[in-house]
Coordinates of C-alpha atoms and ligand atoms in Angstrom, one line a residue:
M1 CA -25.9 22.8 -7.3
S2 CA -25.8 24.0 -10.9
S3 CA -28.3 22.1 -13.0
L4 CA -25.5 21.9 -15.7
R5 CA -23.5 19.7 -13.4
T6 CA -26.4 17.7 -11.9
C7 CA -25.8 14.0 -12.4
T8 CA -28.7 11.7 -11.9
I9 CA -28.2 8.2 -10.6
E10 CA -29.4 6.8 -13.9
R11 CA -26.6 8.6 -15.8
H12 CA -24.1 7.4 -13.2
F13 CA -25.2 3.8 -13.7
I14 CA -24.7 4.2 -17.5
E15 CA -21.3 5.9 -17.0
Q16 CA -20.3 3.0 -14.7
Q17 CA -21.5 0.5 -17.4
E18 CA -19.6 2.3 -20.2
K19 CA -16.3 1.6 -18.3
H20 CA -16.9 -2.1 -18.9
P21 CA -17.3 -2.7 -22.7
E22 CA -18.1 -6.3 -21.9
A23 CA -21.1 -5.2 -19.8
T24 CA -24.5 -6.5 -21.0
G25 CA -26.5 -3.9 -19.1
E26 CA -28.0 -6.5 -16.7
L27 CA -26.3 -4.9 -13.7
T28 CA -27.5 -1.5 -14.8
R29 CA -31.0 -2.8 -15.0
L30 CA -30.6 -4.3 -11.5
M31 CA -29.5 -0.9 -10.1
H32 CA -32.4 0.9 -11.8
Q33 CA -34.8 -1.6 -10.0
L34 CA -33.1 -0.9 -6.7
A35 CA -33.5 2.9 -7.1
F36 CA -37.2 2.3 -8.0
A37 CA -37.7 0.2 -4.9
A38 CA -36.0 2.9 -2.8
K39 CA -38.4 5.5 -4.0
Q40 CA -41.4 3.3 -3.2
I41 CA -40.1 2.5 0.3
T42 CA -39.4 6.2 0.8
K43 CA -43.0 7.0 0.1
E44 CA -44.1 4.4 2.7
V45 CA -41.6 5.5 5.4
R46 CA -42.5 9.2 4.9
S47 CA -46.2 8.5 5.4
A48 CA -45.8 5.8 8.1
G49 CA -46.6 8.2 10.9
L50 CA -49.9 9.1 9.2
S51 CA -51.3 5.7 8.7
D52 CA -51.9 2.6 10.6
I53 CA -48.8 0.8 9.3
L54 CA -46.9 1.7 12.4
G55 CA -46.8 -0.8 15.1
A56 CA -45.9 -4.4 15.1
A57 CA -47.5 -6.8 12.6
G58 CA -47.7 -9.3 15.4
H59 CA -45.5 -12.1 14.2
T60 CA -41.8 -12.6 14.6
N61 CA -39.1 -13.0 11.9
I62 CA -36.3 -15.6 11.8
Q63 CA -34.4 -13.4 14.2
G64 CA -37.1 -13.7 16.8
E65 CA -37.8 -10.0 16.4
V66 CA -41.3 -8.7 16.3
V67 CA -41.9 -7.7 12.6
Q68 CA -43.1 -4.2 12.0
K69 CA -45.5 -3.8 9.2
L70 CA -43.1 -1.5 7.3
D71 CA -40.6 -4.3 7.4
E72 CA -43.0 -6.5 5.4
I73 CA -44.1 -3.8 3.0
S74 CA -40.4 -2.9 2.3
N75 CA -39.6 -6.6 1.9
D76 CA -42.4 -7.1 -0.6
M77 CA -41.5 -4.0 -2.6
I78 CA -38.0 -5.2 -3.1
Y79 CA -39.2 -8.7 -4.0
R80 CA -41.7 -7.4 -6.5
A81 CA -39.1 -5.1 -8.0
F82 CA -36.9 -8.1 -8.8
D83 CA -38.9 -11.3 -9.1
H84 CA -39.7 -10.7 -12.8
A85 CA -36.7 -8.4 -13.7
G86 CA -34.6 -11.1 -15.2
V87 CA -31.4 -10.0 -13.4
L88 CA -31.4 -12.2 -10.3
C89 CA -31.2 -16.0 -9.9
C90 CA -32.2 -15.8 -6.2
M91 CA -32.5 -13.5 -3.2
A92 CA -32.0 -13.6 0.6
S93 CA -33.8 -11.3 3.0
E94 CA -33.5 -10.7 6.8
E95 CA -37.2 -11.2 6.8
R96 CA -37.2 -14.7 5.3
E97 CA -35.6 -17.8 6.8
K98 CA -35.0 -19.5 3.5
M99 CA -33.5 -18.5 0.2
I100 CA -36.1 -16.6 -2.0
P101 CA -36.3 -18.3 -5.4
I102 CA -37.1 -16.5 -8.7
P103 CA -40.4 -17.9 -10.0
N104 CA -39.7 -20.4 -12.8
E105 CA -41.8 -18.5 -15.3
F106 CA -39.2 -15.7 -15.3
H107 CA -35.6 -15.6 -16.7
Y108 CA -32.9 -16.4 -14.2
G109 CA -30.4 -13.6 -14.2
K110 CA -26.7 -13.8 -13.3
Y111 CA -26.7 -11.9 -10.0
T112 CA -27.9 -12.5 -6.5
L113 CA -29.3 -10.0 -4.0
A114 CA -29.1 -10.2 -0.2
F115 CA -30.9 -7.5 1.6
D116 CA -32.1 -6.1 4.9
P117 CA -35.3 -4.4 3.7
L118 CA -35.6 -2.0 6.7
D119 CA -32.6 -2.1 9.1
G120 CA -33.3 -0.4 12.4
S121 CA -37.0 -1.0 12.0
S122 CA -37.6 -1.3 15.8
N123 CA -37.0 2.5 15.8
I124 CA -39.7 3.4 13.3
D125 CA -42.2 4.5 15.8
A126 CA -39.7 7.0 17.2
N127 CA -39.2 8.5 13.7
I128 CA -35.5 7.5 13.8
N129 CA -33.5 6.9 10.6
V130 CA -34.0 3.4 9.1
G131 CA -32.6 2.0 5.9
T132 CA -32.3 -0.7 3.3
I133 CA -28.9 -2.5 3.0
F134 CA -28.1 -4.5 -0.2
S135 CA -25.4 -6.8 -1.3
I136 CA -25.0 -8.1 -4.9
H137 CA -22.9 -11.1 -6.0
R138 CA -22.4 -12.7 -9.4
R139 CA -23.8 -16.3 -9.4
V140 CA -21.5 -19.2 -9.2
T141 CA -23.9 -21.9 -10.5
P142 CA -24.6 -22.4 -14.2
E143 CA -26.5 -19.5 -15.9
G144 CA -30.1 -20.1 -16.9
T145 CA -30.7 -22.4 -13.9
P146 CA -32.5 -21.6 -10.6
G147 CA -30.2 -20.0 -8.1
T148 CA -29.0 -21.9 -5.0
E149 CA -27.7 -20.9 -1.5
A150 CA -24.2 -21.5 -2.9
D151 CA -24.8 -18.4 -5.1
L152 CA -25.5 -16.4 -1.9
L153 CA -22.9 -17.8 0.5
Q154 CA -20.0 -15.8 -0.9
T155 CA -17.6 -13.6 0.9
G156 CA -18.0 -9.8 1.1
R157 CA -14.8 -9.5 -0.9
E158 CA -16.7 -11.1 -3.9
Q159 CA -19.5 -8.5 -3.8
V160 CA -20.1 -6.8 -7.2
V161 CA -22.1 -4.0 -5.6
A162 CA -22.7 -3.1 -2.0
G163 CA -24.6 -0.2 -0.5
Y164 CA -27.5 1.2 1.4
I165 CA -30.5 3.6 1.3
V166 CA -30.9 5.6 4.4
Y167 CA -34.4 7.1 5.0
G168 CA -33.6 10.1 7.1
S169 CA -34.2 13.9 6.8
S170 CA -33.6 13.0 3.1
T171 CA -33.4 9.7 1.3
M172 CA -29.8 8.9 0.3
M173 CA -28.5 6.0 -1.7
V174 CA -24.8 5.2 -1.0
Y175 CA -23.1 2.5 -3.1
T176 CA -19.9 1.1 -4.4
T177 CA -19.0 -1.2 -7.3
G178 CA -15.5 -1.6 -6.0
H179 CA -14.3 1.6 -7.5
G180 CA -14.9 4.1 -4.7
V181 CA -18.1 5.2 -3.0
N182 CA -20.8 7.7 -4.3
G183 CA -23.8 9.1 -2.5
F184 CA -27.1 10.2 -4.2
T185 CA -29.8 12.2 -2.6
L186 CA -33.4 11.9 -3.6
E187 CA -34.9 15.1 -4.9
P188 CA -38.6 14.3 -4.1
S189 CA -40.0 17.0 -6.4
L190 CA -38.3 15.4 -9.4
G191 CA -38.3 11.8 -8.1
E192 CA -34.7 11.6 -9.1
F193 CA -31.6 10.6 -7.1
L194 CA -28.9 13.2 -7.7
L195 CA -25.2 12.8 -7.1
S196 CA -24.7 14.8 -3.9
H197 CA -21.6 13.1 -2.4
P198 CA -19.1 12.2 -5.1
D199 CA -16.1 10.0 -4.2
M200 CA -16.9 9.7 -0.5
R201 CA -13.9 9.2 1.8
I202 CA -14.0 8.4 5.5
P203 CA -11.6 10.5 7.7
K204 CA -8.5 8.6 8.6
R205 CA -9.3 9.2 12.3
G206 CA -12.5 10.4 14.0
T207 CA -13.4 11.4 17.6
Y208 CA -16.7 9.5 17.7
F209 CA -17.3 6.0 19.0
S210 CA -20.6 4.2 18.5
I211 CA -21.5 1.2 20.7
N212 CA -24.3 0.1 23.1
T213 CA -22.6 0.8 26.4
G214 CA -25.5 -0.9 28.1
N215 CA -23.7 -4.2 27.2
Y216 CA -20.4 -3.1 28.9
H217 CA -20.3 -5.9 31.4
Y218 CA -20.9 -8.5 28.7
W219 CA -17.9 -7.4 26.5
S220 CA -14.5 -9.0 26.3
E221 CA -11.7 -7.4 28.3
G222 CA -10.2 -5.9 25.1
V223 CA -13.3 -4.0 24.2
K224 CA -13.8 -2.8 27.7
R225 CA -10.2 -1.5 27.8
Y226 CA -10.6 0.2 24.5
V227 CA -13.8 2.0 25.5
D228 CA -12.2 3.0 28.8
H229 CA -9.3 4.4 26.8
V230 CA -11.4 6.5 24.5
I231 CA -13.4 8.1 27.3
T232 CA -10.3 8.8 29.5
P233 CA -9.3 12.5 29.2
N234 CA -6.0 13.5 27.7
N235 CA -5.0 10.3 26.1
E236 CA -3.4 10.8 22.7
H237 CA -5.7 11.9 19.8
G238 CA -8.0 14.2 21.8
T239 CA -9.8 11.8 24.1
P240 CA -12.4 11.7 25.5
Y241 CA -14.2 10.9 22.3
S242 CA -18.0 11.5 21.9
L243 CA -20.4 8.6 22.1
R244 CA -23.0 8.5 19.3
Y245 CA -25.4 5.5 19.2
I246 CA -28.8 5.5 17.6
G247 CA -29.5 1.8 17.7
S248 CA -30.0 1.8 13.9
M249 CA -26.8 0.4 12.4
I250 CA -27.4 2.0 9.0
A251 CA -27.6 5.5 10.6
D252 CA -24.6 4.9 12.9
V253 CA -22.4 3.6 10.1
H254 CA -23.5 6.4 7.7
R255 CA -22.5 9.0 10.3
T256 CA -19.2 7.2 10.9
L257 CA -18.6 7.3 7.1
L258 CA -19.2 11.1 7.0
Y259 CA -17.6 12.2 10.4
G260 CA -15.1 9.4 11.1
G261 CA -14.7 7.2 14.2
I262 CA -15.7 3.7 14.9
F263 CA -18.9 1.7 15.1
M264 CA -18.8 -1.5 17.2
Y265 CA -21.2 -4.3 17.8
P266 CA -18.9 -6.8 19.6
L267 CA -19.6 -10.3 20.7
D268 CA -21.4 -9.9 23.9
F269 CA -21.8 -12.8 26.3
K270 CA -25.2 -11.6 27.4
D271 CA -27.3 -13.4 24.8
P272 CA -26.5 -17.1 24.6
K273 CA -28.8 -17.3 21.5
N274 CA -26.3 -15.0 19.7
P275 CA -23.0 -16.6 20.6
K276 CA -21.4 -15.0 17.4
G277 CA -22.7 -11.4 17.9
K278 CA -26.0 -9.7 16.8
L279 CA -25.4 -8.3 13.4
R280 CA -25.8 -10.4 10.3
L281 CA -22.9 -11.0 7.9
L282 CA -24.6 -11.4 4.5
Y283 CA -26.9 -8.3 4.4
E284 CA -25.6 -6.0 7.2
A285 CA -21.9 -6.4 8.0
A286 CA -20.5 -7.4 4.6
P287 CA -22.1 -4.7 2.5
M288 CA -21.5 -1.9 5.0
S289 CA -17.9 -3.0 5.4
M290 CA -17.4 -2.9 1.6
V291 CA -18.6 0.6 1.5
I292 CA -16.4 1.7 4.4
E293 CA -13.3 -0.1 3.1
Q294 CA -13.9 1.4 -0.4
A295 CA -14.1 4.8 1.3
G296 CA -10.6 4.2 2.9
G297 CA -11.7 2.7 6.2
L298 CA -11.4 -0.7 7.8
S299 CA -13.7 -3.5 9.0
T300 CA -13.0 -6.5 11.2
N301 CA -14.7 -9.2 13.3
G302 CA -11.7 -8.8 15.7
K303 CA -9.6 -11.3 13.9
Q304 CA -9.9 -10.6 10.1
S305 CA -11.6 -8.2 7.7
I306 CA -15.3 -8.8 7.6
L307 CA -14.9 -9.1 3.8
D308 CA -12.9 -12.3 4.2
V309 CA -15.4 -14.1 6.6
V310 CA -16.8 -17.1 4.8
P311 CA -20.6 -17.4 5.3
T312 CA -22.0 -20.8 6.3
G313 CA -25.6 -19.8 6.4
L314 CA -27.9 -17.0 5.1
H315 CA -28.3 -15.5 8.6
D316 CA -24.8 -15.9 10.1
R317 CA -24.0 -13.3 12.7
V318 CA -20.6 -11.7 13.3
P319 CA -19.0 -9.3 15.8
L320 CA -18.5 -6.0 13.8
F321 CA -15.9 -3.2 14.3
V322 CA -16.0 -0.8 11.3
G323 CA -14.8 2.8 10.7
S324 CA -11.7 5.0 10.3
E325 CA -8.5 3.2 9.7
D326 CA -6.6 4.7 12.8
N327 CA -9.6 4.0 15.1
V328 CA -10.0 0.4 14.0
Y329 CA -6.2 -0.3 14.2
E330 CA -6.2 1.2 17.7
L331 CA -9.1 -1.1 18.8
L332 CA -7.3 -4.1 17.3
G333 CA -4.3 -3.2 19.5
F334 CA -6.4 -3.5 22.6
L335 CA -8.0 -6.8 21.4
D336 CA -4.5 -8.2 20.7
K337 CA -3.2 -7.1 24.1
F338 CA -6.1 -8.2 26.3
D339 CA -8.2 -10.8 24.4
H340 CA -5.6 -13.1 22.8
Ligands
P6P401 P1 -29.1 -3.0 20.3 C1 -31.4 -2.9 14.7 O1 -32.3 -3.8 15.3 C2 -30.1 -3.6 14.7 O2 -30.1 -4.8 14.0 C3 -29.0 -2.7 14.1 O3 -29.6 -1.9 13.2 C4 -28.5 -1.9 15.3 O4 -27.2 -1.5 15.2 C5 -28.6 -3.0 16.4 O5 -29.7 -3.9 16.1 C6 -29.0 -2.4 17.8 O6 -28.9 -3.4 18.7 O7 -28.8 -4.3 21.0 O8 -28.0 -2.0 20.6 O9 -30.5 -2.5 20.5

């Protein structure tokens, strides 16, 4: 890429701010902190294989999952990037049961941050892509006061910023402010995120489907019929499709954004403790759905756009179908025909 055209993420933040004369710069400062935390976590993830931070930390998080040490390190890095930054009034993390308040000695900002510090972390030991997912809302309670859960429990449609950082062969930050999607790749020798994927668009249709087929017998009839359809030769649109499933949502959805197709984590009747599905609405499904919808794709829980699902709790779970427009519409046709 010509250095004359290189756009750093910092310049992109400023250019986004300049489009809004009323902007105070608080959101720009927030995004700078996020980029800083992403660089810190990158350093930990890259060295994880060489130090003793691999392996479980021994205790379990609110989801009942064994917490990996890198989960905690990532969680703390994000907390420390924001507790004093004066841009947030409160936070929510996959790793913490309750809302995370901003210490009262610091200024309460006008935004909230819900995040999954290290999605897919159960794959860390296998050196599989993991990532940070983030969702930012404008507070709804009076400015200058401590944030409350009400500030966090807003729909995905109300997100001001949504995106993710994927720690793979390179570190990429992909985010949207509601005006399209842009991807930035970390140039480690410079310590800079550079605009590598401007104006990302998901293909209208893809020939990949992504789902844990091990749960087949626990799916609804509609999901089963859809998967049977896409693996049957010579159906329209070039079936059989290829199955790609890493078990790290951020990696599976990132691939879906780039190559097209559909990612699915449906309700499965296997796990009575997850009667509403496995993936969390606030800091997994909603931000990833905003990115995909902003890139021209669709998201649904089987009945409505994920972005319109109203959260009732910080850790609400939802069934998730997200990806290319044609693939999601095709799936909905099977759900309508066999599940309703
Ligand atoms: P399963 C990772 O633990 C995660 O939350 C998502 O990143 C991923 O898509 C899903 O769970 C994988 O779940 O049941 O297929 O192992």
